[in-house]
mmCIF file of C-alpha atoms in Angstrom:
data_model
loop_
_atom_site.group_PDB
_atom_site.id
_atom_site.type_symbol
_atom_site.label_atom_id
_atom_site.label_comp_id
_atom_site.label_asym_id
_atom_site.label_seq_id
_atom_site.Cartn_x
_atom_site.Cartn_y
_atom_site.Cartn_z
ATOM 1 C CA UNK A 149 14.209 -10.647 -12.656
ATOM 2 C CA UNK A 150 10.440 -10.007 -12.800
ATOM 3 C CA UNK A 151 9.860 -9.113 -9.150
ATOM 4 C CA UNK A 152 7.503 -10.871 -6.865
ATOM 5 C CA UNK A 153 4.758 -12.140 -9.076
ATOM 6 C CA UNK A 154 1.537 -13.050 -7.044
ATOM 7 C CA UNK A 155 -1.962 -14.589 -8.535
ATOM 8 C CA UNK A 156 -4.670 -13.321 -8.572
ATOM 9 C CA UNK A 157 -4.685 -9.641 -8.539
ATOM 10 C CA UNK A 158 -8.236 -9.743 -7.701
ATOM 11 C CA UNK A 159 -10.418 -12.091 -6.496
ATOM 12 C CA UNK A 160 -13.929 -12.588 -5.281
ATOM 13 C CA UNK A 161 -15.502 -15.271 -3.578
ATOM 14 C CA UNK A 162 -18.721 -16.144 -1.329
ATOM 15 C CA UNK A 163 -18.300 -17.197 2.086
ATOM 16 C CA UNK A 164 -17.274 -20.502 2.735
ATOM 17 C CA UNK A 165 -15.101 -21.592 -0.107
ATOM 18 C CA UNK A 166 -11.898 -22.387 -0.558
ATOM 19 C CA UNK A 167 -9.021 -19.549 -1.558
ATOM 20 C CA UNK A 168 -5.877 -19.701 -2.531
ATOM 21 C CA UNK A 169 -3.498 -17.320 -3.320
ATOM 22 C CA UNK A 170 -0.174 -17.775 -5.062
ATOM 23 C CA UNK A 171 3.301 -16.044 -5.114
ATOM 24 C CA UNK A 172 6.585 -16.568 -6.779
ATOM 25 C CA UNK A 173 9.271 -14.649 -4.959
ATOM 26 C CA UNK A 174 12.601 -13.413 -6.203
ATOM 27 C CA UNK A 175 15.310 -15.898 -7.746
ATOM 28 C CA UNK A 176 17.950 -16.070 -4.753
ATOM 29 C CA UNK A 177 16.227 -14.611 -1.862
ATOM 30 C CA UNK A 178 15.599 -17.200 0.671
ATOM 31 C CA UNK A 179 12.996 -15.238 3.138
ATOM 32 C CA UNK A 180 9.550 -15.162 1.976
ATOM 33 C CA UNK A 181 6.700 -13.145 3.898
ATOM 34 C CA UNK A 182 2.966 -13.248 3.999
ATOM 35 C CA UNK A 183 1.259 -9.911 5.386
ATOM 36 C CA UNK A 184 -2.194 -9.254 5.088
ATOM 37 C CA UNK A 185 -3.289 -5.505 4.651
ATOM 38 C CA UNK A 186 -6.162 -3.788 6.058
ATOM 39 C CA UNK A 187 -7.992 -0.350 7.088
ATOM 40 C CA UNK A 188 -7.838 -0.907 10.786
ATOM 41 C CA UNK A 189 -4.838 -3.239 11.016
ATOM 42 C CA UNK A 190 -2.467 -2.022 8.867
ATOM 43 C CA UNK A 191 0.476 -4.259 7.275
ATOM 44 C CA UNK A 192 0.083 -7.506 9.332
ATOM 45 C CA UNK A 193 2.853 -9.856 9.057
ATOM 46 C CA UNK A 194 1.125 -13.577 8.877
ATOM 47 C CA UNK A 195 4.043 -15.860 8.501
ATOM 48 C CA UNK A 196 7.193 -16.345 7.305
ATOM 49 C CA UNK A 197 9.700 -18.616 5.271
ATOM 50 C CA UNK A 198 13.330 -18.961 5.653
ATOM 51 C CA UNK A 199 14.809 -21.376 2.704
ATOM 52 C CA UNK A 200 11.156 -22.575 2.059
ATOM 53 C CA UNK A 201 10.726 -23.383 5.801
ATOM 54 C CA UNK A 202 8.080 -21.829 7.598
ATOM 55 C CA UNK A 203 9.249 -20.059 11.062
ATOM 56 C CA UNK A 204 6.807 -17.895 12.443
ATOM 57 C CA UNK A 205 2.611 -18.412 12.030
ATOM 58 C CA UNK A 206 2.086 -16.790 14.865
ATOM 59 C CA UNK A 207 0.702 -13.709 12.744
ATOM 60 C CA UNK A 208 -2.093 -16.073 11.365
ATOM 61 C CA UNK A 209 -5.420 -15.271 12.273
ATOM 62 C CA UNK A 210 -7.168 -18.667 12.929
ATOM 63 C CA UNK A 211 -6.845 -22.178 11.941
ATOM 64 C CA UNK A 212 -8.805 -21.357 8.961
ATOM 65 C CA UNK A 213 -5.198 -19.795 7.071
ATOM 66 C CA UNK A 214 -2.606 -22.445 6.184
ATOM 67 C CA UNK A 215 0.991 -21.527 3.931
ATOM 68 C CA UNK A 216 3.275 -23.952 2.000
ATOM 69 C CA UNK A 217 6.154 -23.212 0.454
ATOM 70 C CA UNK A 218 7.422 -26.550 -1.595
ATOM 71 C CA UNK A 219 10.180 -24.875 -3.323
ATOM 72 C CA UNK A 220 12.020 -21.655 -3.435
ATOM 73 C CA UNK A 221 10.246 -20.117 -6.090
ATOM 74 C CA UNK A 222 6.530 -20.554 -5.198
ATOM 75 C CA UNK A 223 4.025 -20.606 -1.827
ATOM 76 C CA UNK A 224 0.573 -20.699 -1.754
ATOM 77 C CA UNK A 225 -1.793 -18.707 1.423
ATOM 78 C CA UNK A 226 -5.020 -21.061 1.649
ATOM 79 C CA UNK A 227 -8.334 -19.776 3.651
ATOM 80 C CA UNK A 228 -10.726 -22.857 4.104
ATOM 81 C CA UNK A 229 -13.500 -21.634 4.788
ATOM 82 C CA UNK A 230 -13.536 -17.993 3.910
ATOM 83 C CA UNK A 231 -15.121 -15.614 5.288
ATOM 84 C CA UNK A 232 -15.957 -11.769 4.670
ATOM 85 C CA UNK A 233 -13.670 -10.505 7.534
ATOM 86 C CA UNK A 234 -11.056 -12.032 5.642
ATOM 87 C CA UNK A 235 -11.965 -9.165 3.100
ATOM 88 C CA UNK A 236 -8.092 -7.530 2.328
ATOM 89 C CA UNK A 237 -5.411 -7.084 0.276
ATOM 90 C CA UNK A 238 -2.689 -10.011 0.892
ATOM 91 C CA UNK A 239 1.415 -9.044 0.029
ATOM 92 C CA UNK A 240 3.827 -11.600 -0.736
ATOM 93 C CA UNK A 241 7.613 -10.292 -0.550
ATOM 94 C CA UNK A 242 10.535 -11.722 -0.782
ATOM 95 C CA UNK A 243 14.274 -10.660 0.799
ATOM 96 C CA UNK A 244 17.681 -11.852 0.825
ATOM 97 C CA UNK A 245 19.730 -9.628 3.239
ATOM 98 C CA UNK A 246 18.101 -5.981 2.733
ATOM 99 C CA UNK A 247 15.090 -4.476 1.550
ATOM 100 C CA UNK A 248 11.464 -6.460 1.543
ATOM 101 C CA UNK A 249 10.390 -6.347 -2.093
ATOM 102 C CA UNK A 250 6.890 -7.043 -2.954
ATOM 103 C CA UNK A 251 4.345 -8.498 -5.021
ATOM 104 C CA UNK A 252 1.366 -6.419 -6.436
ATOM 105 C CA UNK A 253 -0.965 -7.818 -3.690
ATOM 106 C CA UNK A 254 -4.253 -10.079 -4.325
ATOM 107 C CA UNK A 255 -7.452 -7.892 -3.364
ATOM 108 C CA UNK A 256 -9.429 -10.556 -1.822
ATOM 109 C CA UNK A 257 -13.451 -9.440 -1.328
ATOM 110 C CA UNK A 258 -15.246 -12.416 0.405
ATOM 111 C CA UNK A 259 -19.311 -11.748 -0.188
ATOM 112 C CA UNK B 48 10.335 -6.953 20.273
ATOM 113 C CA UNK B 49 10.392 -4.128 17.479
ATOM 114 C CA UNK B 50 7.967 -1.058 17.290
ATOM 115 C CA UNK B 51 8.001 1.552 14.566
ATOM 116 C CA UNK B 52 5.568 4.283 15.239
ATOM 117 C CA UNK B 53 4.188 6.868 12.690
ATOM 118 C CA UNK B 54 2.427 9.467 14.531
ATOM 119 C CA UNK B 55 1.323 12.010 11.615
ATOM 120 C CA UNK B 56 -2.358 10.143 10.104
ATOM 121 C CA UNK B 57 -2.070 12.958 7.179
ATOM 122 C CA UNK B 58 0.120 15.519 5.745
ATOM 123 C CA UNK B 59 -0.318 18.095 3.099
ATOM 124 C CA UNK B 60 2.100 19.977 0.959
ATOM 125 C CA UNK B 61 2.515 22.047 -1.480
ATOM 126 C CA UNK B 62 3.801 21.061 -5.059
ATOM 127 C CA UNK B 63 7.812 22.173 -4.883
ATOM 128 C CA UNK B 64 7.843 22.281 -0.940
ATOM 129 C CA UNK B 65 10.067 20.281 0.916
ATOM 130 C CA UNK B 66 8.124 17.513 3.483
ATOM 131 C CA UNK B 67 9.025 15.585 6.119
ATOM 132 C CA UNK B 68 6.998 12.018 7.297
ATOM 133 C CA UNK B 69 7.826 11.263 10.880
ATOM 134 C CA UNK B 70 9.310 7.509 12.256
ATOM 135 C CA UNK B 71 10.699 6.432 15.291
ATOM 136 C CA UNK B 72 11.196 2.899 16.639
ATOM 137 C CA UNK B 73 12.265 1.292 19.428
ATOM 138 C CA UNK B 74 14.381 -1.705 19.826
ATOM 139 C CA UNK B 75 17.213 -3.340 21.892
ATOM 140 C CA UNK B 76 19.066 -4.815 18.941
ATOM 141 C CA UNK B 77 22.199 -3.066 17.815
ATOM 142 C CA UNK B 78 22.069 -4.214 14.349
ATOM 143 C CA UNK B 79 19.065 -2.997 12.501
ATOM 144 C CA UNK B 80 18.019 -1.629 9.186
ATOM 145 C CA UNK B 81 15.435 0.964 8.701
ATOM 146 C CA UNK B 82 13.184 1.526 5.213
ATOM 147 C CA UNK B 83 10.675 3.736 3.387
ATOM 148 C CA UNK B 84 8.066 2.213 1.226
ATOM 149 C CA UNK B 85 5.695 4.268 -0.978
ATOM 150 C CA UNK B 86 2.332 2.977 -1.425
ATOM 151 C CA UNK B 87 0.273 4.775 -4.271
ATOM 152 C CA UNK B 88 -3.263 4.871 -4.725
ATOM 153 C CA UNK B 89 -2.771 1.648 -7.409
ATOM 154 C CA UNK B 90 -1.688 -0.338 -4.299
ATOM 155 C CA UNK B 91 1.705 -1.524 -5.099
ATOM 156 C CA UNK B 92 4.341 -1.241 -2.115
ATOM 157 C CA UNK B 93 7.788 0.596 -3.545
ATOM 158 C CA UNK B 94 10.879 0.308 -1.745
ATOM 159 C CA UNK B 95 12.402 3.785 -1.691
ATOM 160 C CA UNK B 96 15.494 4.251 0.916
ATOM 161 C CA UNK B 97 17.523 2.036 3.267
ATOM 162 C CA UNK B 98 19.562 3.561 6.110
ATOM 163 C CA UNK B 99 21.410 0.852 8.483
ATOM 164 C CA UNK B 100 22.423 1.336 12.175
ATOM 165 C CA UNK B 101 25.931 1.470 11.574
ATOM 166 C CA UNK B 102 25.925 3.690 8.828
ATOM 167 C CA UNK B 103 27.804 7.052 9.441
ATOM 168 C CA UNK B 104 25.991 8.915 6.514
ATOM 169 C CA UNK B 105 22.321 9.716 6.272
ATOM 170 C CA UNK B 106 21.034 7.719 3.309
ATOM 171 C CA UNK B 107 20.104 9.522 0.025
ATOM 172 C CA UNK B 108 18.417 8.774 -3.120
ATOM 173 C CA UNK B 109 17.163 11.079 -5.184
ATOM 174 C CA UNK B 110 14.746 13.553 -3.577
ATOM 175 C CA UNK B 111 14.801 11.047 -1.119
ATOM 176 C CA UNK B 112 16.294 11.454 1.847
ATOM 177 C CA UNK B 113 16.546 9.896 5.718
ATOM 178 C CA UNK B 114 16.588 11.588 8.807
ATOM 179 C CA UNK B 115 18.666 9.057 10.888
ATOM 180 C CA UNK B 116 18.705 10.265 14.879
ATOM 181 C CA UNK B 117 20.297 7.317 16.561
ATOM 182 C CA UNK B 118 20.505 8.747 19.896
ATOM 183 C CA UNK B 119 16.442 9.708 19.501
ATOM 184 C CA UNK B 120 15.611 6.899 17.553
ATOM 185 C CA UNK B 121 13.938 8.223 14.742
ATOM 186 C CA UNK B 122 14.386 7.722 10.823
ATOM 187 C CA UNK B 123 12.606 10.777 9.580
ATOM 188 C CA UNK B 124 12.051 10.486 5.636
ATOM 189 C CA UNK B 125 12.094 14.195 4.159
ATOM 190 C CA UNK B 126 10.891 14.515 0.183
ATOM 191 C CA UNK B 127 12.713 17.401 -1.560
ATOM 192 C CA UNK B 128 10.582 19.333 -4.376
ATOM 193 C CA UNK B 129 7.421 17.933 -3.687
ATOM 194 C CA UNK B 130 5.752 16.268 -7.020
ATOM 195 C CA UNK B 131 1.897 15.503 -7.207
ATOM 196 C CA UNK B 132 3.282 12.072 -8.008
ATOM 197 C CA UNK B 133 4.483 12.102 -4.423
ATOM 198 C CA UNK B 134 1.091 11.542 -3.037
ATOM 199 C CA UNK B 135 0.117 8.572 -1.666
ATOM 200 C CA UNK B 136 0.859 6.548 1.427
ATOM 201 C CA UNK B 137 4.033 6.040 3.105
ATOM 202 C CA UNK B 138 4.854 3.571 5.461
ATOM 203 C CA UNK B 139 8.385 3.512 7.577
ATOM 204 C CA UNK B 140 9.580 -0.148 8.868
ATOM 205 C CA UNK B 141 12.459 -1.622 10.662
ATOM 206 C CA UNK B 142 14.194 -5.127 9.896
ATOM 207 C CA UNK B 143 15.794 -6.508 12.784
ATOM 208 C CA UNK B 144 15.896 -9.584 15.157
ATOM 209 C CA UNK B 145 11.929 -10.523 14.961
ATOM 210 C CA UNK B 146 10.659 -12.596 18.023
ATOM 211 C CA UNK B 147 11.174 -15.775 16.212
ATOM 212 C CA UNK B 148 14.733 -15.129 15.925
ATOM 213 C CA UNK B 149 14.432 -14.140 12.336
ATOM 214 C CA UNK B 150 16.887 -11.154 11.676
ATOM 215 C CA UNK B 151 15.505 -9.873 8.273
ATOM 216 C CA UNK B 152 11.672 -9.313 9.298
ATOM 217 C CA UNK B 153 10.351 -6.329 8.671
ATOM 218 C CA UNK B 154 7.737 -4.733 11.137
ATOM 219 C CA UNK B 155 6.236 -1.801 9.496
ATOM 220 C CA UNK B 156 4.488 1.327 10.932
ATOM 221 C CA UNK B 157 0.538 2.129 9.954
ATOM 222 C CA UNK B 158 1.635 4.540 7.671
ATOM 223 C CA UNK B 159 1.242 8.113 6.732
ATOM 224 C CA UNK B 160 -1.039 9.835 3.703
ATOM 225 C CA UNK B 161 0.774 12.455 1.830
ATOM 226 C CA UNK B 162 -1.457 14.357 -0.292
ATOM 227 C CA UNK B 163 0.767 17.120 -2.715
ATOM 228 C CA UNK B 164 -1.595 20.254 -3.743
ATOM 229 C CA UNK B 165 -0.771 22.268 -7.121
#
């Protein structure tokens, strides 16, 4: 297996549009997390999936951050409208029973 | 809920020496797991060691090895023959019951800079 793949590694947008980041997580594992990656915050966890169904979005920051997941092998994290304080690295990962494995991360700068 | 706390911001070592990161946690759950992730300066997350509750043995891999103090709660990673490879950040977590009810969450810890000196 290829890992967690996520899209874009990089990405750089003005305030007020639309982003959207992508991630295919492992074949097989049926949790899927969302954590969002900062200087002062650390490794925030923003939601979760559990067989492609979302449990927890109590981690997301405001009304502005929505997640789908319509299959098992891909979710989307959508910020409409963006904003620079949304400025971070976002981690997809994926589990079945153990360890969290990870994506690369998209480095999301909002100007 | 779960807390892992890291307590050390920075460490330093020198290149051969033996160093350990600090973790401890807190939760009421008797099943839990308990990770290390390495996070070099390229920004990927690596998984490096797994130690569950009920496991007798500390967990090894490698030059990796955990630190598991039940009793004190605390997962202590320690890094054998230091490399200057080793440098970069390390953060502990714990998976257990999340407040959801999830039981494979992981809640990590803010994380601790190693830096390895020649």
């Amino acid at each position: 297996d290829a890992g967690v793949i996520q899209s874009p590694r990089h990405e750089v947008t003005e305030m007020g549009q639309e982003v959207t980041l992508r991630c295919k997580p492992i074949s097989g594992h049926d949790y899927l997390f969302w954590y969002r990656q900062t200087m002062m915050r650390g490794l925030e966890l923003l939601i979760y999936f559990n067989n492609n169904v979302p449990i927890d979005d109590s981690g997301m920051p405001e009304d502005r951050f929505s997640a789908k997941m319509p299959n098992a092998s891909f979710s989307t994290l959508k910020i409409q409208p963006s904003e620079p304080r949304d400025s971070a690295v976002y981690f997809c990962a994926s589990t079945l029973t153990g360890e969290a494995f990870f994506g690369q991360g998209t480095r999301l700068t909002v100007v | 809920a779960q807390k892992i706390t890291q307590t050390q911001p920075g460490m330093f070592v020198q290149e051969k020496e033996a160093v350990t990161l600090d973790c401890t946690y807190d939760t009421s759950d008797p099943s839990y797991g308990l990770f290390w992730y390495k996070q070099p300066s390229s920004g990927e997350m690596i998984f490096l060691i797994y130690q569950g509750s009920y496991d007798q043995q500390n967990a090894t891999e490698g030059r990796y090895s955990l630190n598991f103090q039940k009793a004190r709660k605390s997962a202590n990673l320690v890094i054998s023959a230091s490399q200057l490879g080793d440098s970069a950040m390390y953060f502990c977590a714990m998976r257990g019951v999340h407040a959801s009810g999830g039981s494979y969450i992981p809640t990590f810890g803010r994380g601790t800079s190693l830096i390895v000196h020649p």
